[in-house]
Amino acid sequence: MKFLDHIGLLHVAWLPNQFVRIMRLTIIMITMALMQVSAAGLAQKVSLHFKNVPLEQVLIAVKQQTAYNFVYTEDVIAKAKRVSINLKDADLKDALMLCFENQPLNFTIEQGTIVIKAKEPSFLDKVVKRLTAIDVRGIVVDEKGAPLVGATVKVKGTEKKVVTNGRGEFYLQYVEEKVVLVISYLGYESIEMTAAKDLGTIRLKLVEGKLDEVEVVSTGYQNIPKERATGSFTLLDNELLNRRVSTNILDRIDGIASGVIFNKGIIDGSNKSDITIHGRSTIFANPNPLIVLDNFPYDGDLSNINPNDIESVTILKDAAAASIWGVRAGNGVIVLTTKKGKRDSKPILDFNSNLSVTEKPDLWYPYQMTSSEYIELEKFLYDKGRYKNALLNNTVVVSPAVTLMDKLKKNLLTTDQYNEEISKLQQHDVKRDLNKYFYRNPFRQQYNLNISGGNATQKYYLSGGFDRNNNSQVANNYNRYTINANNTFNFFKDKLELFTGLTLTKSKSENMIAGAVYTPYTPYDQLADKNGNALAIVNVATLGVGYTDALGTDQLLDWHYRPMDERTPNNVTNAINYRLLTGISYKVLPSLKAELNYQHEEGSTDRTLTNSKNSYYTRDMINRFTSVNQATGVVTRIIPHNDIVNQWLDNYRSQYMRLQLNFQKKIAGRHDVNAIAGYEFKDYSLDNTNQTYYGYDPVTKSNVNGTIDPLKSYPLYYNTSLTQRIGTSPSQSGSIDRAISFYANASYGYDRKYILSLSARKDETNIFGVKSNQKGVPLWSAGLSWIISNEAFYHLDYFSDLKLRATYGYNGNVDKTLSAYLTSQIAGSTLIGTDFSQVVNPPNPSLGWEKVKNINFGLDFSTKGNWLRGSIDYYVKNGEDLIGESPIAPQTGVLVFKGNSANTQTRGIDFTANIKALSVAQFRWDINALYSYSRDKVTEYKKLPAINGDLVFENYRNPLVGYPYYSVFAFKYAGLNNSGNPLGYLDGETSTDYASIYNSLNRDDVKFMGSGTPTSFGSIRNTFFYKDWSLSLNIIFKLGYYFQRTNVFTGDVYSYRQGDYGLRWKNPGDESRTRIPSLVYPADGLRGILYQGSDDLVEKGDHIRLQDIRISYKLTNNLAKYLPFKSLEAYSYVNNIGILWRANKKGIDPDAGTQLIPSAKSISVGLNATF
């Protein structure tokens, strides 16, 4: 028999009746017992005496008087009303009923625990709430107005939320009015807002402390999340790049990137680059970093790049970061990424404009003689007979003061007349004329407009820019037009992607012709009379004024030189550059993508120097080759009276093609595998043509070159015994550079703790190849990083993020001026008119690439709350097989040849720190500090040691082993003897044997002063924020280096361009007050060189400079929504403000030295608007 019964939820199908009865009785007894316990508990007595206190305080008192515990959440108890109650020995249940009366809460008793919950609203409450609720709309965007897709909008304290769509829009229904909404997005600051029907546009700001979560560094081959990178990178975002106002993108990097220094005051021929990354690693080869634009090397002029089109800049500094670029990465890599549109975005229009005004150059900065001092010097030389021969030949130039001295001596002037004329010269300063007539305040304008957006399958970006610069010299102008367009199309659910891009730049540069940008012959040259009319002057390229005055203009053209008449912009350079990119990628598998990318770039520069028929250059050339038949008076002009035009045409073309496979897969949630492999082809060609057209007619475009024999030497008018050729033959040159490359890069990450990266590349080129094993060079790198803060054992609260990095590998470099083959070039012509050549490159079958071994250790850190985050890097760069000069047997016909024979080493430290110094209410103070230390030395160089004179003045041409490549050496100086002659050291003894001192090889006679480039440098940038205002100040410093200042006593001809003339030795005994030599005639060049190269003239270059200040104001969201734009920023920027401290006591700006003029202060105002 089958029995069926139910006991609660217990399903019984077979129990006998007796057992069922026993179970029923037991359950009834247990239930009665529990009811008794509950009743007894609720019957407990409590006493409560409170007035207007939080409910939670009352509940604590109840717990203390009973055995009950309370369970509730903070959100629930926060809704409770304050309580006033006065009970003595009341039942617990009655007390609780009074406490929860009129509360939005209720309670239940569950086995000795009182659970408190929010009351369920009644049907009527629900109806009222629905009728009073509102629907909230809005758009969430970033700081530039781009929509943030997937941002969260949540009702605070509830689970009610929505996310934004592809246009950044959200729609939240049935929200109580005036509740608080929380808007958040990964990597951005969350904000809270009171609910309203239309919240308009909501802008979120990037959180600096969370940038690591969203930062992606670009190597030009792939984008790598910064967390996964093992190499040493510096990433500069768009906001930081736009902090500075400049038409050149690299100018905007100066002073804001660690490990990167901009070299100022570069000496011609020193092979010094404008930018150095992690120190120097070559001697004679290319010293410049590789510039990459949108994943391909950029072969054009950097001035063609519009900085407003650049989204970010990534600087690759070590082997793991840069070795993917192989032989072009030895000096570091700067990767420029242009702006792109965003998918599912409405059209966004950005407009940027700024105006800049700069001070005139400080022409009085160079320390020079005054007009009076120079006339005194000329009088000394005149009395010594320095100008005797020149005065006997009126075609030779002599200065106006010397002419007056000679006239006085010949009684052609009275003493009073002489003194009057000399006084006029002494009181005149040519710099006043230059400042008035040749220089102006530079004025620069910059305009840029771009539109971007996209839909579900496409994104686009289009921009146009215009720059106009009126430079400091009158008639010197620069205009630039730029267009940049790119599109990305996606097909087949994002499996197939097609990219196209086009950039076009057209520029025009106008300058005064070379004859007008002159160096004054004397400090008292007078360029104009009091009415501003041009006056004739002389210089080293003109003939004597006595000769030209006597010629007249009957047979010859006016042969006077008037710089004021030459101020025309006849040196015009027109340049055009275009770059076409296209690429296609296809997802073969979810983890595997194939890419094919191609770039075609072409550029041409047409420089035309038009010397009009009235210019001094043309008049001089026509007169120079004019002949006059004295019998008949017939004038014959080899060059007719028309323009002379010089034209330089440069054309380049480059092509890059890249086929690449990308693999990315996460395995089992803990293993991250990323890899790329590819093949790359490069083809670059350059053609140069130079032609001079004589007798050029601008109307008919004709010239007379065909009537001039380029091999004939024509007599000169002013001295028929002298002859000269008139070059009419065009000059042409060209080069072709082809290379193929194979590369691969892979990284493996485990459990977000350990990351291993490997990279390899092989480059082959047509420059080498005499030996097959020199055709290509394999370069590689390996990197390892350990994210310590992700370890289970890591419990340091102070540093929330800690990451160690280590990399090792090789980059490369190449000297394209060399070849493995015998090469020569035309060096001139023989007396019979035939050309001859000279060997510039002897054959070298062993010629190969330079290699740079990189070792880098790094630590990345950030503190809890991200008030401090930064990094420390220590690196060693060993340059191996560098191009250097080596001796060779003279029987070969060559004494020295260049080959892979030198080595160098550079060690350094990079430190960065980003500090949130203060944050109070609406005020914030941020500090960004950069410090770099770098010291290099030559470790192997085979050329015979240089003499001390070369070591002092040009050691970079023959560097000394064990010292920096740019070293500052100086002759040890012992002051003056009692005749005012400088004393040097020869074999440890004081000496005046200047030739022996100069040619000595004894290194004890010279002193190593230090490095010629800063060994420590960096910046401290302070930024203050208050509401919508921001103020930023950047202070830069350069330390640990020296420079040589110039002095008057430099050679056998004295110059006015140095200023210690008045401090020289004049009389016996002066050697106790001065160390500046006396004047002697004839001048002893080596005597002057000893003093010029002495340690007395070496100064420390250390200085601290306030580089710039930027202040800006951004309209708030509430105000901007009533205007026709989404955002608006007005800003002002002041650059080159001044030096705060310098080590030298001479007032010299180390960036300019004693001969250059420091960069002038400028102020800019600008406007950024987003529509």
GROMACS .gro file of N, CA and C in nm, residues 647-753:
model
  321
  647GLN      N    1   6.918   7.943  -6.003
  647GLN     CA    2   6.807   7.853  -5.972
  647GLN      C    3   6.859   7.719  -5.923
  648TRP      N    4   6.801   7.674  -5.811
  648TRP     CA    5   6.832   7.543  -5.755
  648TRP      C    6   6.703   7.461  -5.753
  649LEU      N    7   6.707   7.345  -5.814
  649LEU     CA    8   6.591   7.256  -5.817
  649LEU      C    9   6.627   7.127  -5.747
  650ASP      N   10   6.551   7.095  -5.643
  650ASP     CA   11   6.570   6.969  -5.570
  650ASP      C   12   6.440   6.890  -5.576
  651ASN      N   13   6.449   6.767  -5.617
  651ASN     CA   14   6.332   6.679  -5.626
  651ASN      C   15   6.364   6.546  -5.559
  652TYR      N   16   6.274   6.502  -5.476
  652TYR     CA   17   6.294   6.370  -5.415
  652TYR      C   18   6.165   6.289  -5.429
  653ARG      N   19   6.182   6.160  -5.426
  653ARG     CA   20   6.069   6.069  -5.432
  653ARG      C   21   6.102   5.949  -5.345
  654SER      N   22   6.006   5.906  -5.267
  654SER     CA   23   6.028   5.788  -5.184
  654SER      C   24   5.904   5.701  -5.187
  655GLN      N   25   5.928   5.572  -5.177
  655GLN     CA   26   5.820   5.475  -5.171
  655GLN      C   27   5.851   5.373  -5.062
  656TYR      N   28   5.751   5.340  -4.987
  656TYR     CA   29   5.762   5.236  -4.885
  656TYR      C   30   5.646   5.139  -4.903
  657MET      N   31   5.676   5.012  -4.895
  657MET     CA   32   5.572   4.911  -4.899
  657MET      C   33   5.598   4.813  -4.785
  658ARG      N   34   5.492   4.776  -4.714
  658ARG     CA   35   5.508   4.690  -4.597
  658ARG      C   36   5.397   4.585  -4.596
  659LEU      N   37   5.437   4.461  -4.581
  659LEU     CA   38   5.345   4.349  -4.565
  659LEU      C   39   5.367   4.292  -4.425
  660GLN      N   40   5.260   4.284  -4.347
  660GLN     CA   41   5.277   4.250  -4.206
  660GLN      C   42   5.163   4.161  -4.158
  661LEU      N   43   5.197   4.066  -4.072
  661LEU     CA   44   5.101   3.981  -4.003
  661LEU      C   45   5.099   4.019  -3.856
  662ASN      N   46   4.979   4.029  -3.797
  662ASN     CA   47   4.963   4.065  -3.656
  662ASN      C   48   4.888   3.953  -3.585
  663PHE      N   49   4.945   3.907  -3.476
  663PHE     CA   50   4.880   3.801  -3.397
  663PHE      C   51   4.860   3.852  -3.255
  664GLN      N   52   4.739   3.834  -3.203
  664GLN     CA   53   4.709   3.877  -3.067
  664GLN      C   54   4.606   3.781  -3.008
  665LYS      N   55   4.642   3.720  -2.896
  665LYS     CA   56   4.552   3.622  -2.837
  665LYS      C   57   4.574   3.615  -2.687
  666LYS      N   58   4.463   3.605  -2.616
  666LYS     CA   59   4.466   3.584  -2.471
  666LYS      C   60   4.423   3.440  -2.445
  667ILE      N   61   4.506   3.365  -2.378
  667ILE     CA   62   4.483   3.223  -2.359
  667ILE      C   63   4.456   3.195  -2.211
  668ALA      N   64   4.345   3.130  -2.186
  668ALA     CA   65   4.309   3.086  -2.050
  668ALA      C   66   4.306   3.202  -1.951
  669GLY      N   67   4.287   3.321  -2.001
  669GLY     CA   68   4.273   3.437  -1.913
  669GLY      C   69   4.400   3.485  -1.849
  670ARG      N   70   4.512   3.414  -1.869
  670ARG     CA   71   4.636   3.452  -1.799
  670ARG      C   72   4.754   3.471  -1.895
  671HIS      N   73   4.741   3.420  -2.016
  671HIS     CA   74   4.853   3.425  -2.111
  671HIS      C   75   4.818   3.523  -2.224
  672ASP      N   76   4.901   3.626  -2.240
  672ASP     CA   77   4.884   3.723  -2.349
  672ASP      C   78   4.997   3.705  -2.448
  673VAL      N   79   4.961   3.675  -2.571
  673VAL     CA   80   5.060   3.658  -2.677
  673VAL      C   81   5.033   3.761  -2.786
  674ASN      N   82   5.135   3.840  -2.819
  674ASN     CA   83   5.125   3.940  -2.925
  674ASN      C   84   5.249   3.928  -3.012
  675ALA      N   85   5.228   3.928  -3.143
  675ALA     CA   86   5.342   3.914  -3.232
  675ALA      C   87   5.312   3.980  -3.366
  676ILE      N   88   5.419   4.031  -3.429
  676ILE     CA   89   5.410   4.082  -3.566
  676ILE      C   90   5.529   4.029  -3.643
  677ALA      N   91   5.513   4.015  -3.772
  677ALA     CA   92   5.622   3.976  -3.859
  677ALA      C   93   5.594   4.036  -3.996
  678GLY      N   94   5.700   4.081  -4.064
  678GLY     CA   95   5.673   4.146  -4.190
  678GLY      C   96   5.795   4.165  -4.278
  679TYR      N   97   5.765   4.218  -4.394
  679TYR     CA   98   5.865   4.249  -4.497
  679TYR      C   99   5.842   4.394  -4.540
  680GLU      N  100   5.952   4.468  -4.562
  680GLU     CA  101   5.941   4.609  -4.598
  680GLU      C  102   6.038   4.641  -4.711
  681PHE      N  103   5.992   4.727  -4.801
  681PHE     CA  104   6.074   4.769  -4.914
  681PHE      C  105   6.077   4.921  -4.918
  682LYS      N  106   6.196   4.976  -4.946
  682LYS     CA  107   6.213   5.121  -4.952
  682LYS      C  108   6.286   5.158  -5.080
  683ASP      N  109   6.240   5.265  -5.145
  683ASP     CA  110   6.306   5.317  -5.265
  683ASP      C  111   6.305   5.469  -5.255
  684TYR      N  112   6.423   5.529  -5.243
  684TYR     CA  113   6.435   5.674  -5.228
  684TYR      C  114   6.532   5.727  -5.332
  685SER      N  115   6.492   5.834  -5.399
  685SER     CA  116   6.582   5.896  -5.498
  685SER      C  117   6.578   6.048  -5.482
  686LEU      N  118   6.692   6.111  -5.507
  686LEU     CA  119   6.707   6.255  -5.494
  686LEU      C  120   6.783   6.309  -5.614
  687ASP      N  121   6.731   6.416  -5.674
  687ASP     CA  122   6.796   6.481  -5.787
  687ASP      C  123   6.813   6.630  -5.756
  688ASN      N  124   6.932   6.682  -5.785
  688ASN     CA  125   6.963   6.824  -5.762
  688ASN      C  126   7.016   6.885  -5.890
  689THR      N  127   6.968   7.003  -5.921
  689THR     CA  128   7.017   7.077  -6.038
  689THR      C  129   7.037   7.223  -5.999
  690ASN      N  130   7.148   7.279  -6.041
  690ASN     CA  131   7.179   7.420  -6.016
  690ASN      C  132   7.220   7.486  -6.148
  691GLN      N  133   7.160   7.601  -6.178
  691GLN     CA  134   7.189   7.670  -6.304
  691GLN      C  135   7.186   7.821  -6.280
  692THR      N  136   7.281   7.891  -6.342
  692THR     CA  137   7.283   8.036  -6.339
  692THR      C  138   7.253   8.088  -6.479
  693TYR      N  139   7.159   8.183  -6.487
  693TYR     CA  140   7.120   8.242  -6.616
  693TYR      C  141   7.163   8.388  -6.619
  694TYR      N  142   7.247   8.422  -6.717
  694TYR     CA  143   7.296   8.559  -6.730
  694TYR      C  144   7.214   8.632  -6.837
  695GLY      N  145   7.197   8.763  -6.818
  695GLY     CA  146   7.119   8.842  -6.911
  695GLY      C  147   6.975   8.795  -6.920
  696TYR      N  148   6.920   8.756  -6.809
  696TYR     CA  149   6.786   8.697  -6.808
  696TYR      C  150   6.680   8.806  -6.823
  697ASP      N  151   6.591   8.787  -6.920
  697ASP     CA  152   6.481   8.880  -6.944
  697ASP      C  153   6.355   8.821  -6.882
  698PRO      N  154   6.300   8.882  -6.777
  698PRO     CA  155   6.183   8.825  -6.711
  698PRO      C  156   6.057   8.823  -6.797
  699VAL      N  157   6.056   8.902  -6.905
  699VAL     CA  158   5.939   8.906  -6.994
  699VAL      C  159   5.945   8.793  -7.095
  700THR      N  160   6.057   8.781  -7.165
  700THR     CA  161   6.071   8.679  -7.269
  700THR      C  162   6.126   8.547  -7.214
  701LYS      N  163   6.172   8.547  -7.090
  701LYS     CA  164   6.231   8.429  -7.026
  701LYS      C  165   6.359   8.383  -7.098
  702SER      N  166   6.424   8.473  -7.167
  702SER     CA  167   6.543   8.438  -7.244
  702SER      C  168   6.668   8.474  -7.165
  703ASN      N  169   6.784   8.418  -7.205
  703ASN     CA  170   6.911   8.448  -7.142
  703ASN      C  171   7.021   8.442  -7.247
  704VAL      N  172   7.142   8.480  -7.210
  704VAL     CA  173   7.253   8.486  -7.306
  704VAL      C  174   7.361   8.382  -7.274
  705ASN      N  175   7.324   8.278  -7.199
  705ASN     CA  176   7.425   8.179  -7.162
  705ASN      C  177   7.495   8.120  -7.284
  706GLY      N  178   7.421   8.109  -7.395
  706GLY     CA  179   7.480   8.049  -7.514
  706GLY      C  180   7.592   8.131  -7.574
  707THR      N  181   7.599   8.259  -7.542
  707THR     CA  182   7.704   8.346  -7.598
  707THR      C  183   7.827   8.353  -7.508
  708ILE      N  184   7.821   8.289  -7.393
  708ILE     CA  185   7.932   8.294  -7.298
  708ILE      C  186   8.002   8.159  -7.298
  709ASP      N  187   8.132   8.160  -7.317
  709ASP     CA  188   8.211   8.038  -7.318
  709ASP      C  189   8.247   8.001  -7.174
  710PRO      N  190   8.191   7.892  -7.121
  710PRO     CA  191   8.216   7.860  -6.980
  710PRO      C  192   8.360   7.818  -6.953
  711LEU      N  193   8.437   7.782  -7.057
  711LEU     CA  194   8.575   7.739  -7.036
  711LEU      C  195   8.675   7.853  -7.055
  712LYS      N  196   8.625   7.969  -7.100
  712LYS     CA  197   8.715   8.081  -7.126
  712LYS      C  198   8.730   8.167  -7.001
  713SER      N  199   8.849   8.217  -6.981
  713SER     CA  200   8.875   8.309  -6.872
  713SER      C  201   8.879   8.451  -6.927
  714TYR      N  202   8.791   8.536  -6.875
  714TYR     CA  203   8.778   8.672  -6.925
  714TYR      C  204   8.856   8.768  -6.835
  715PRO      N  205   8.921   8.870  -6.895
  715PRO     CA  206   8.994   8.969  -6.814
  715PRO      C  207   8.897   9.056  -6.733
  716LEU      N  208   8.945   9.101  -6.616
  716LEU     CA  209   8.865   9.186  -6.530
  716LEU      C  210   8.893   9.332  -6.561
  717TYR      N  211   8.790   9.413  -6.554
  717TYR     CA  212   8.802   9.554  -6.595
  717TYR      C  213   8.903   9.629  -6.510
  718TYR      N  214   8.899   9.608  -6.378
  718TYR     CA  215   8.984   9.688  -6.289
  718TYR      C  216   9.127   9.636  -6.284
  719ASN      N  217   9.152   9.518  -6.344
  719ASN     CA  218   9.288   9.466  -6.350
  719ASN      C  219   9.292   9.360  -6.461
  720THR      N  220   9.326   9.403  -6.580
  720THR     CA  221   9.319   9.315  -6.696
  720THR      C  222   9.418   9.199  -6.690
  721SER      N  223   9.513   9.207  -6.598
  721SER     CA  224   9.606   9.094  -6.583
  721SER      C  225   9.541   8.978  -6.509
  722LEU      N  226   9.428   9.006  -6.448
  722LEU     CA  227   9.354   8.900  -6.378
  722LEU      C  228   9.240   8.853  -6.466
  723THR      N  229   9.218   8.722  -6.468
  723THR     CA  230   9.109   8.666  -6.548
  723THR      C  231   9.019   8.578  -6.459
  724GLN      N  232   8.900   8.555  -6.508
  724GLN     CA  233   8.804   8.477  -6.430
  724GLN      C  234   8.702   8.413  -6.525
  725ARG      N  235   8.658   8.294  -6.492
  725ARG     CA  236   8.556   8.229  -6.572
  725ARG      C  237   8.417   8.276  -6.530
  726ILE      N  238   8.323   8.264  -6.625
  726ILE     CA  239   8.182   8.291  -6.597
  726ILE      C  240   8.109   8.156  -6.611
  727GLY      N  241   8.075   8.099  -6.500
  727GLY     CA  242   8.017   7.966  -6.503
  727GLY      C  243   7.873   7.966  -6.552
  728THR      N  244   7.849   7.898  -6.662
  728THR     CA  245   7.712   7.888  -6.715
  728THR      C  246   7.665   7.744  -6.723
  729SER      N  247   7.755   7.647  -6.701
  729SER     CA  248   7.715   7.508  -6.712
  729SER      C  249   7.634   7.466  -6.589
  730PRO      N  250   7.530   7.390  -6.611
  730PRO     CA  251   7.450   7.345  -6.497
  730PRO      C  252   7.526   7.243  -6.413
  731SER      N  253   7.493   7.243  -6.286
  731SER     CA  254   7.551   7.145  -6.194
  731SER      C  255   7.441   7.047  -6.155
  732GLN      N  256   7.471   6.919  -6.165
  732GLN     CA  257   7.371   6.818  -6.138
  732GLN      C  258   7.428   6.712  -6.045
  733SER      N  259   7.342   6.658  -5.960
  733SER     CA  260   7.381   6.549  -5.872
  733SER      C  261   7.256   6.468  -5.839
  734GLY      N  262   7.278   6.350  -5.789
  734GLY     CA  263   7.164   6.266  -5.753
  734GLY      C  264   7.208   6.147  -5.672
  735SER      N  265   7.112   6.082  -5.610
  735SER     CA  266   7.142   5.963  -5.531
  735SER      C  267   7.020   5.871  -5.530
  736ILE      N  268   7.048   5.744  -5.513
  736ILE     CA  269   6.942   5.643  -5.502
  736ILE      C  270   6.972   5.557  -5.380
  737ASP      N  271   6.872   5.536  -5.299
  737ASP     CA  272   6.887   5.457  -5.177
  737ASP      C  273   6.775   5.354  -5.174
  738ARG      N  274   6.812   5.228  -5.189
  738ARG     CA  275   6.714   5.120  -5.185
  738ARG      C  276   6.748   5.023  -5.073
  739ALA      N  277   6.646   4.972  -5.011
  739ALA     CA  278   6.667   4.878  -4.901
  739ALA      C  279   6.548   4.785  -4.888
  740ILE      N  280   6.576   4.665  -4.841
  740ILE     CA  281   6.470   4.572  -4.804
  740ILE      C  282   6.494   4.528  -4.660
  741SER      N  283   6.388   4.494  -4.591
  741SER     CA  284   6.399   4.459  -4.451
  741SER      C  285   6.303   4.346  -4.417
  742PHE      N  286   6.347   4.261  -4.325
  742PHE     CA  287   6.263   4.157  -4.267
  742PHE      C  288   6.263   4.177  -4.116
  743TYR      N  289   6.149   4.168  -4.055
  743TYR     CA  290   6.143   4.198  -3.912
  743TYR      C  291   6.038   4.113  -3.843
  744ALA      N  292   6.053   4.101  -3.712
  744ALA     CA  293   5.955   4.031  -3.629
  744ALA      C  294   5.965   4.086  -3.488
  745ASN      N  295   5.852   4.088  -3.421
  745ASN     CA  296   5.846   4.134  -3.283
  745ASN      C  297   5.740   4.051  -3.211
  746ALA      N  298   5.771   4.007  -3.092
  746ALA     CA  299   5.676   3.925  -3.016
  746ALA      C  300   5.687   3.957  -2.868
  747SER      N  301   5.576   3.944  -2.799
  747SER     CA  302   5.576   3.960  -2.654
  747SER      C  303   5.483   3.857  -2.592
  748TYR      N  304   5.521   3.815  -2.475
  748TYR     CA  305   5.441   3.718  -2.400
  748TYR      C  306   5.420   3.771  -2.259
  749GLY      N  307   5.296   3.777  -2.218
  749GLY     CA  308   5.265   3.823  -2.084
  749GLY      C  309   5.193   3.716  -2.005
  750TYR      N  310   5.232   3.700  -1.880
  750TYR     CA  311   5.171   3.598  -1.795
  750TYR      C  312   5.108   3.663  -1.672
  751ASP      N  313   4.978   3.644  -1.661
  751ASP     CA  314   4.903   3.680  -1.541
  751ASP      C  315   4.919   3.828  -1.506
  752ARG      N  316   4.940   3.913  -1.608
  752ARG     CA  317   4.955   4.056  -1.587
  752ARG      C  318   5.066   4.088  -1.486
  753LYS      N  319   5.166   3.999  -1.482
  753LYS     CA  320   5.279   4.020  -1.390
  753LYS      C  321   5.412   4.022  -1.465
   0.00000   0.00000   0.00000
